[in-house]
mmCIF file of C-alpha atoms and ligand atoms in Angstrom:
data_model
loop_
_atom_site.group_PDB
_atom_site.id
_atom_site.type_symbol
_atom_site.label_atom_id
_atom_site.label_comp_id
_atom_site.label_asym_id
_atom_site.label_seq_id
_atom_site.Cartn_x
_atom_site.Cartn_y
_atom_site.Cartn_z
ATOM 1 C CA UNK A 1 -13.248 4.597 14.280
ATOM 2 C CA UNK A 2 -10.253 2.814 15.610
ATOM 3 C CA UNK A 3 -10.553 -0.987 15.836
ATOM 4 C CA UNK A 4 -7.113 -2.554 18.056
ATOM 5 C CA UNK A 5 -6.655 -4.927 15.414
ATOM 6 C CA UNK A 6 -6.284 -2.487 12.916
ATOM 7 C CA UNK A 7 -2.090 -2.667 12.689
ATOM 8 C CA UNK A 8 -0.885 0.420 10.109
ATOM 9 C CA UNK A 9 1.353 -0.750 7.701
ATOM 10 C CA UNK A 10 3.836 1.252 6.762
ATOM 11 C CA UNK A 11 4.989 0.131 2.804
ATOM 12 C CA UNK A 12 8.022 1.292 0.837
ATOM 13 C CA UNK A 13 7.721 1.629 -2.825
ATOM 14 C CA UNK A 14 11.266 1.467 -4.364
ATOM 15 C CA UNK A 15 9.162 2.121 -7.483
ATOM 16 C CA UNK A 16 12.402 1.577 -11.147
ATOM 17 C CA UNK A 17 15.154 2.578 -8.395
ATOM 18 C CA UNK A 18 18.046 0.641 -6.784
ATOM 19 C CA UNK A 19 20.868 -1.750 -8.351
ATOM 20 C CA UNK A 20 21.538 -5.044 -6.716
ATOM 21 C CA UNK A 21 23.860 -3.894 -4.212
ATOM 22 C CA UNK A 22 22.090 -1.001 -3.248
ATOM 23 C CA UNK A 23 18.940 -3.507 -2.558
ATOM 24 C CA UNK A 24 20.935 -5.913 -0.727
ATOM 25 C CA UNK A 25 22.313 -2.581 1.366
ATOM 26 C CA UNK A 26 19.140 -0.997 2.052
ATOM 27 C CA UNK A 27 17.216 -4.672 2.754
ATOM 28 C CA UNK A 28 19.963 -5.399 5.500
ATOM 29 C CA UNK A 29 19.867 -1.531 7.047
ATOM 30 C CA UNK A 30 16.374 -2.021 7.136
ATOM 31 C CA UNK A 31 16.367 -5.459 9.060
ATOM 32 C CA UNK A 32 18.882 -3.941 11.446
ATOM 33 C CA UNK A 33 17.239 -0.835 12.884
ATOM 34 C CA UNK A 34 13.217 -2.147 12.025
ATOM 35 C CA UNK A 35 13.016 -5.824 13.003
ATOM 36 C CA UNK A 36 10.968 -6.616 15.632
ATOM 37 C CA UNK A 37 9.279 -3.014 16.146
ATOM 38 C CA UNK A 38 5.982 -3.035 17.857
ATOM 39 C CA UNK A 39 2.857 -2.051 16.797
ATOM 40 C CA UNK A 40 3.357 -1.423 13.229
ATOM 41 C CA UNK A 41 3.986 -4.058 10.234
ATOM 42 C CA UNK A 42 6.555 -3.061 7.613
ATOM 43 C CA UNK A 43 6.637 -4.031 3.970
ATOM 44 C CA UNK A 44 9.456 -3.640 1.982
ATOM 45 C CA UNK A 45 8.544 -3.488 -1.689
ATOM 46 C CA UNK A 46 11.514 -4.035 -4.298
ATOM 47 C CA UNK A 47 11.871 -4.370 -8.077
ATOM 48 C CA UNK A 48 10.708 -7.756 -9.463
ATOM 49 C CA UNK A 49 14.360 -8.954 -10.060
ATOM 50 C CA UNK A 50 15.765 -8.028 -6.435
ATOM 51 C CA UNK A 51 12.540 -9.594 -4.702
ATOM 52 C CA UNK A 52 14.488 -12.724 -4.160
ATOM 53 C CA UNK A 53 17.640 -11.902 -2.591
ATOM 54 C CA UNK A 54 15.745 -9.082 -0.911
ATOM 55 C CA UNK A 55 13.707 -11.875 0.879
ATOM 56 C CA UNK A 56 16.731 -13.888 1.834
ATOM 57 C CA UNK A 57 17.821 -10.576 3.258
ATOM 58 C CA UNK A 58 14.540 -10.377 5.666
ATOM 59 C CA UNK A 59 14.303 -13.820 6.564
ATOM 60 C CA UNK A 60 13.343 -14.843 10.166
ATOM 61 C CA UNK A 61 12.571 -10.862 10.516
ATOM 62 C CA UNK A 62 9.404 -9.174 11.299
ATOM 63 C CA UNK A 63 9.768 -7.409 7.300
ATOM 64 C CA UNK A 64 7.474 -8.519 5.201
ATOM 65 C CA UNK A 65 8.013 -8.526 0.943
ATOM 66 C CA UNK A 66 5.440 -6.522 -1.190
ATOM 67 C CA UNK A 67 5.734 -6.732 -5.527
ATOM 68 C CA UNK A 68 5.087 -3.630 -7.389
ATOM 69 C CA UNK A 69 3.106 -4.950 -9.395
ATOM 70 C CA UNK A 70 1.455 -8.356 -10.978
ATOM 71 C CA UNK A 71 0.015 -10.074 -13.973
ATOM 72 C CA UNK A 72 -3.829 -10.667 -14.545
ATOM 73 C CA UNK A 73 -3.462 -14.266 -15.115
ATOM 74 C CA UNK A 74 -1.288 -16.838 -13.414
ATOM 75 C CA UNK A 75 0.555 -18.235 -16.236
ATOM 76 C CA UNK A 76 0.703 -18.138 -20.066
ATOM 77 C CA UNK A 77 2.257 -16.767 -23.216
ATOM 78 C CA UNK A 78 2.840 -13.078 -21.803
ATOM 79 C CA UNK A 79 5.668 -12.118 -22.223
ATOM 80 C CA UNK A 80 7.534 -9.835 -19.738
ATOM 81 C CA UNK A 81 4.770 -10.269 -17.046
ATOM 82 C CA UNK A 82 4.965 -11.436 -13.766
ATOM 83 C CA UNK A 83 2.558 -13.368 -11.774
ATOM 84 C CA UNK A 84 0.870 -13.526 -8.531
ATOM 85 C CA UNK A 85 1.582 -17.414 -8.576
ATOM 86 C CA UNK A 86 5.725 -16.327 -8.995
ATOM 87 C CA UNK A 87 5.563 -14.310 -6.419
ATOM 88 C CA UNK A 88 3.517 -15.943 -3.632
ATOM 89 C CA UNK A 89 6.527 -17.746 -2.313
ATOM 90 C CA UNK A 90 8.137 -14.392 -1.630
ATOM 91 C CA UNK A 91 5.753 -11.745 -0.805
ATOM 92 C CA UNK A 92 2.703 -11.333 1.272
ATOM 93 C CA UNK A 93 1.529 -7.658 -0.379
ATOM 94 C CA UNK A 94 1.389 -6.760 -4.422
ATOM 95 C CA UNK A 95 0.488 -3.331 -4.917
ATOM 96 C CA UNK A 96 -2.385 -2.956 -7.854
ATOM 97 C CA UNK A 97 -3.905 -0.274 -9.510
ATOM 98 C CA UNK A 98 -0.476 2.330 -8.712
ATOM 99 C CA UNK A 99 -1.505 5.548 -10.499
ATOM 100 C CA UNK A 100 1.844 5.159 -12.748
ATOM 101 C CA UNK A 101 0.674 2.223 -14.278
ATOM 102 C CA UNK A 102 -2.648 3.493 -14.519
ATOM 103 C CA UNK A 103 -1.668 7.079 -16.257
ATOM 104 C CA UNK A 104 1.896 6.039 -17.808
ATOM 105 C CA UNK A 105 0.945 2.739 -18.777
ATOM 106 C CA UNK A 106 -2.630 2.460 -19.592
ATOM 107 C CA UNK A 107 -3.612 0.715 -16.869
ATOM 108 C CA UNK A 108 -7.798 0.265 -17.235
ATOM 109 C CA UNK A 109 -10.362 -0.428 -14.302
ATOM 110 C CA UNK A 110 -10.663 -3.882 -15.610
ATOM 111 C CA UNK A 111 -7.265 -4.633 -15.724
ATOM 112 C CA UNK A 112 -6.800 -3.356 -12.100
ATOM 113 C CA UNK A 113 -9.465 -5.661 -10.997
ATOM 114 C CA UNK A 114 -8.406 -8.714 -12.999
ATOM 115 C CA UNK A 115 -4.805 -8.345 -11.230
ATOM 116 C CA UNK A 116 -6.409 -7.957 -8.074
ATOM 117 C CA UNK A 117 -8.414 -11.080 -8.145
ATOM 118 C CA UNK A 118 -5.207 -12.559 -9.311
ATOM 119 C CA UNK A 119 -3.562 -11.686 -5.982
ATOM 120 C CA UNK A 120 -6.239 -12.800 -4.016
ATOM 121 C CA UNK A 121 -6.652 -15.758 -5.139
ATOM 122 C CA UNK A 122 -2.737 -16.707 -5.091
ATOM 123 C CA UNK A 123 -2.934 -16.103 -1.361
ATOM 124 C CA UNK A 124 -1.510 -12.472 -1.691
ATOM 125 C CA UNK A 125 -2.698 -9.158 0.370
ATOM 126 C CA UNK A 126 -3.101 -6.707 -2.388
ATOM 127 C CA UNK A 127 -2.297 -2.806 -1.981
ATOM 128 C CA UNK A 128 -5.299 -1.206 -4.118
ATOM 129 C CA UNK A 129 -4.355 2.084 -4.974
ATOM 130 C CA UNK A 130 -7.125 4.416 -5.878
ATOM 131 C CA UNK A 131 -6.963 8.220 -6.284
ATOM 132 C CA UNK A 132 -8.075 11.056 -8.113
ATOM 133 C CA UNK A 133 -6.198 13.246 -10.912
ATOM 134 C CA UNK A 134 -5.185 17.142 -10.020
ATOM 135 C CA UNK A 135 -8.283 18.411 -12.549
ATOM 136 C CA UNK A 136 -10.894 15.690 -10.792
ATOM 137 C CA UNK A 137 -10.200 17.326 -7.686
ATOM 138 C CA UNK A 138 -10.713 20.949 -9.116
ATOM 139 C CA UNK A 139 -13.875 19.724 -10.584
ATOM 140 C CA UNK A 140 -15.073 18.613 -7.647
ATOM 141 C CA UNK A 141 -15.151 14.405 -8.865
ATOM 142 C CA UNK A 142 -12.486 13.205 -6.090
ATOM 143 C CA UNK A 143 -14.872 10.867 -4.366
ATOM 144 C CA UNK A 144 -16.550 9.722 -7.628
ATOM 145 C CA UNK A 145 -13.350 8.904 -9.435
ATOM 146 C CA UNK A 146 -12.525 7.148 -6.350
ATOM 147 C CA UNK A 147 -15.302 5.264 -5.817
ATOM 148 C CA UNK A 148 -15.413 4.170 -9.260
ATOM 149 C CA UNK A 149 -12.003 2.971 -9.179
ATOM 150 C CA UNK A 150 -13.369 1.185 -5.481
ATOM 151 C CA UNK A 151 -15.992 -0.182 -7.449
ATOM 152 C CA UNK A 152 -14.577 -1.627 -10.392
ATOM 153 C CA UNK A 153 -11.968 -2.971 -8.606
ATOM 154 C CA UNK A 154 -13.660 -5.051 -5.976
ATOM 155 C CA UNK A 155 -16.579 -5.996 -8.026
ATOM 156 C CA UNK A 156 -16.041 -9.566 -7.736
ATOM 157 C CA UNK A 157 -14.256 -9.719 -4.391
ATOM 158 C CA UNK A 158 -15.649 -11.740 -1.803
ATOM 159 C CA UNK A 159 -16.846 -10.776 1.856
ATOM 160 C CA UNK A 160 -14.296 -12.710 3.263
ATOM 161 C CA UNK A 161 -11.304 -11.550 1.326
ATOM 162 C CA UNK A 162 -12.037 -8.000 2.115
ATOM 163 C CA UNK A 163 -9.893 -8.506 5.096
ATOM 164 C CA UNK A 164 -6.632 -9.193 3.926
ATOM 165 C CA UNK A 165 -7.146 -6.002 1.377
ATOM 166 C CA UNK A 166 -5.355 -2.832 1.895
ATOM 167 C CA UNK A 167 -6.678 -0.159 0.036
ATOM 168 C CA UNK A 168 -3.892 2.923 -0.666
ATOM 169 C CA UNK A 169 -5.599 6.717 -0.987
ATOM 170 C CA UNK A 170 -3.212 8.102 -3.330
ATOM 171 C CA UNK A 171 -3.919 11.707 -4.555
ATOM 172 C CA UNK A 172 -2.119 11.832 -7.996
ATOM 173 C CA UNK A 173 -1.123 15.053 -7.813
ATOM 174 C CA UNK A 174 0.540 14.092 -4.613
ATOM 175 C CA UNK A 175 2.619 11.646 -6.042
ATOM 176 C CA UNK A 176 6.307 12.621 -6.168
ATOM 177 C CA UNK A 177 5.790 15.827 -6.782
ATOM 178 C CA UNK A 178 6.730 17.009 -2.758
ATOM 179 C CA UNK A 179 2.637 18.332 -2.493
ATOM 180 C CA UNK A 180 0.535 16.088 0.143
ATOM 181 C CA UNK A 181 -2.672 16.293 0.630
ATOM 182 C CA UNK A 182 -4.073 18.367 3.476
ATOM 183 C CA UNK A 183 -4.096 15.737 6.390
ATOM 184 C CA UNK A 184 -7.573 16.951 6.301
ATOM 185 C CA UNK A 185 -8.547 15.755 2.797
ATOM 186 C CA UNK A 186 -6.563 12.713 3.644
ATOM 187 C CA UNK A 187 -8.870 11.536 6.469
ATOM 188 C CA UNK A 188 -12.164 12.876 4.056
ATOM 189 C CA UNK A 189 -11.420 10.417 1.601
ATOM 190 C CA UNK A 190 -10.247 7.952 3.843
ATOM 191 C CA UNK A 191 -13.457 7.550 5.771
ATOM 192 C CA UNK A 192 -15.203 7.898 2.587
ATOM 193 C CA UNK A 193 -13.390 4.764 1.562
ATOM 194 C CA UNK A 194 -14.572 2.835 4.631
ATOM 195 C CA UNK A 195 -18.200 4.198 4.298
ATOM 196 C CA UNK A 196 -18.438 2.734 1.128
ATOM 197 C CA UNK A 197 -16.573 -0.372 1.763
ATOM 198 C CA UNK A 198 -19.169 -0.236 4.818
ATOM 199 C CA UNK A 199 -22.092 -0.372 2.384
ATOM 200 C CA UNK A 200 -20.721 -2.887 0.253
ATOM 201 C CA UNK A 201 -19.565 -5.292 2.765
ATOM 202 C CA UNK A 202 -20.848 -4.412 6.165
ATOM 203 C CA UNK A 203 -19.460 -2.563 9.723
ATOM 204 C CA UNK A 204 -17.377 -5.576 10.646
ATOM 205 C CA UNK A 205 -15.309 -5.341 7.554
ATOM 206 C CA UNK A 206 -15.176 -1.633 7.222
ATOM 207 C CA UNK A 207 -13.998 -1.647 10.382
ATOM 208 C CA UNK A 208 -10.973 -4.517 9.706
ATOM 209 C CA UNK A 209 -9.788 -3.103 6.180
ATOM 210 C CA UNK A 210 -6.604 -1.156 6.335
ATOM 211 C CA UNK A 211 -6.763 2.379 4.305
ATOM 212 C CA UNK A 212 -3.283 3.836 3.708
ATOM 213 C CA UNK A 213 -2.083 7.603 2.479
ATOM 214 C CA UNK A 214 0.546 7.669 -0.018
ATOM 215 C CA UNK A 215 1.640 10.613 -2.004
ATOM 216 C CA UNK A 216 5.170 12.686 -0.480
ATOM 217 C CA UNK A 217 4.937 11.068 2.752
ATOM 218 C CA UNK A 218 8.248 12.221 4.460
ATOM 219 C CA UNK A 219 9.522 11.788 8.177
ATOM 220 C CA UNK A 220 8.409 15.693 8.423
ATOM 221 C CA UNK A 221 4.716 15.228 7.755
ATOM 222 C CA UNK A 222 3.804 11.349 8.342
ATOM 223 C CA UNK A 223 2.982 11.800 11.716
ATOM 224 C CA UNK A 224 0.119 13.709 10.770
ATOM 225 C CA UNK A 225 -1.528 11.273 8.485
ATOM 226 C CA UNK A 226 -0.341 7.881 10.539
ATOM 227 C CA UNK A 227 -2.493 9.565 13.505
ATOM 228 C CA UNK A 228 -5.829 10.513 11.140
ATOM 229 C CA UNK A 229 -8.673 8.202 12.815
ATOM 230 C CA UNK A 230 -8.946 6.692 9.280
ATOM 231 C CA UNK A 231 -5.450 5.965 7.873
ATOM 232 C CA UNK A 232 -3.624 2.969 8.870
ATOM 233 C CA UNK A 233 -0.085 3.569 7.459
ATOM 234 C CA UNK A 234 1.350 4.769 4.384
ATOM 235 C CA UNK A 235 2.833 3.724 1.193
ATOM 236 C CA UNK A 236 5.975 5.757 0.869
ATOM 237 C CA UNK A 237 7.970 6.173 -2.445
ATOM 238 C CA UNK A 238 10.820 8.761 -2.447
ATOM 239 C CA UNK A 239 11.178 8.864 1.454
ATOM 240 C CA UNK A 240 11.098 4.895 1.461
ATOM 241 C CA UNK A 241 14.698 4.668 -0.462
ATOM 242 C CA UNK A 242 16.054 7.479 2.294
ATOM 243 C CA UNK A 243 17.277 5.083 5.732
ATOM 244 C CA UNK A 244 17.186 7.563 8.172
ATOM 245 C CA UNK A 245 13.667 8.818 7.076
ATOM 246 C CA UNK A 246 11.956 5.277 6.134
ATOM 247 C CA UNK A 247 13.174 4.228 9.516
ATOM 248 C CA UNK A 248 11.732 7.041 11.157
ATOM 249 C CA UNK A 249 8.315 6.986 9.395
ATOM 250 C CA UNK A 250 8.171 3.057 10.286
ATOM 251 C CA UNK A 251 9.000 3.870 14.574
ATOM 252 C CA UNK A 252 6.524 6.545 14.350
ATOM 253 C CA UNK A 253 3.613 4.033 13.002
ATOM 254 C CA UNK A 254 4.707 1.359 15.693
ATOM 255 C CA UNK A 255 4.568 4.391 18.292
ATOM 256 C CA UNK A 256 1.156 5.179 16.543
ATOM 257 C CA UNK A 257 -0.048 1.589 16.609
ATOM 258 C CA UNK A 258 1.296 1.020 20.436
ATOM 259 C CA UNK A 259 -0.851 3.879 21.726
ATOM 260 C CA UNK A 260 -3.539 4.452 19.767
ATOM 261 C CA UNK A 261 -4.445 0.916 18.406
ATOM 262 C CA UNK A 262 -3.224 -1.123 21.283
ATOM 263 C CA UNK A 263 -1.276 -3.133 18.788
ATOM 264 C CA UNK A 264 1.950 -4.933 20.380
ATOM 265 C CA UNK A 265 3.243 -7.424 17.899
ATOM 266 C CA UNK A 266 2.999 -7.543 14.264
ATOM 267 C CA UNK A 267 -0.209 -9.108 12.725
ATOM 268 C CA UNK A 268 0.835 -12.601 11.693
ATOM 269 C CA UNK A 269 -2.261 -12.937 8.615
HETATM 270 P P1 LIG B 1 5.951 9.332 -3.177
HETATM 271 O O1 LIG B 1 5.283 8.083 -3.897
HETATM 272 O O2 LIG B 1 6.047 9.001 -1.694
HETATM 273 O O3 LIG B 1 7.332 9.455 -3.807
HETATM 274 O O4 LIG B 1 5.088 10.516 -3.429
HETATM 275 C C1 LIG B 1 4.220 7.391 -3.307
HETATM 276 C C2 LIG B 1 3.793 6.238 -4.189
HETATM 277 O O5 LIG B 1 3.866 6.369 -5.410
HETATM 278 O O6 LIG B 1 3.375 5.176 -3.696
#
């Protein structure tokens, strides 16, 4: 069910793309057409090296900074890690758990959840991304992969951090391949996600937590998923490095978010 304090957030993944100047470009293209529009929060989320001069960029701007990715501890010999601590001053979202660090890079349940604590307890939102593989789907295991990745992840998370948690439904097979999911099977697992975030940490919560799509979100289909009872936003990858279509998937949550969730201005958490 739709709660009017549920504002969709609408997240770009720039994923390895983008050289300095095209950063700078697309930060400043962004602020121009998407600062200040209603009912919908947007999260620009850069490489690690152009997350500074990307949030110069932003600024006094309704954007908000996410990090790809962060480090399970807040400081120590690791090298070629970045932390949640480093990147607190900049960003308010750090995505965990992305399915291309967990397939490409190894990526356990434990180390998912130790980054996520990490970004909770440096003050950050994270973006939990959970989702099942192509064959888990054929074999029927969607939910169960997902709800093991729900459960590993937020084993130790507290009742009252639960609110500043997004969780991202992210079909693998969905990812960058130009295949969504069915809006249908978008909004299953969706509100399967909130039923067991429900039974974990009660109606009021369930209710608050913010449960994104992501996998080939485009301007063509997002309208579909941003208006699924369940989904609040998406994380966008390809489509989020395209202006004309980021910008449009972005207006289309605040229209979204205006009528639907009686949001007006962007939540300030
Ligand atoms: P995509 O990526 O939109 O290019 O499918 C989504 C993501 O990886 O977050």
């Amino acid at each position: 069910m739709r709660q009017a304090r549920r504002v969709p957030l609408v997240a770009g993944n720039w994923k390895m793309h983008t050289t300095y100047e095209e950063a700078l470009r697309l930060a400043g293209v962004f602020r121009e057409r998407l600062d200040g529009v209603d009912g919908v929060e947007c999260a620009l989320i850069p490489p690690f090296p152009w997350i500074v001069p990307v949030a110069e960029r932003l600024s006094g701007s309704t954007l908000v900074l996410g990090a790809q990715n962060c480090a399970t501890i807040d400081e120590g010999a690791l090298t070629g890690e970045v932390s949640a601590r480093m990147l607190a001053p900049f960003c308010r979202y750090v995505i965990v758990g992305h399915s291309e660090r967990r397939h490409q890079l190894g990526e356990s349940d434990e180390m998912v959840a130790a980054k996520l604590q990490a970004a909770l307890r440096n003050g950050l939102a994270p973006i939990l991304c959970v989702g099942e593989l192509l064959e888990e789907r054929d074999q029927g295991i969607a939910e169960a992969t997902v709800e093991r990745q729900l459960l590993h992840a937020l084993r130790n998370v507290q009742a009252d951090q639960v609110r500043r948690l997004v969780i991202a439904y992210e079909p693998v097979w969905a990812i960058g391949t130009g295949r969504p999911a069915t809006p249908e099977d978008a909004q299953a697992m969706a509100r399967f996600i909130r039923q067991w975030v429900e039974a974990r940490f009660g109606a009021a919560l369930a209710d608050a937590v913010r449960v994104q799509y992501g996998g080939s979100v485009n301007a063509r289909n997002a309208e579909a998923f941003l208006r699924l009872p369940d989904v609040d936003g998406a994380l966008v990858g390809g489509a989020s490095l395209d202006v004309e279509q980021f910008s449009q998937i972005v207006r289309l949550a605040g229209e979204v978010g205006r009528s639907e969730h009686g949001v007006t201005a962007v939540d300030s958490r």
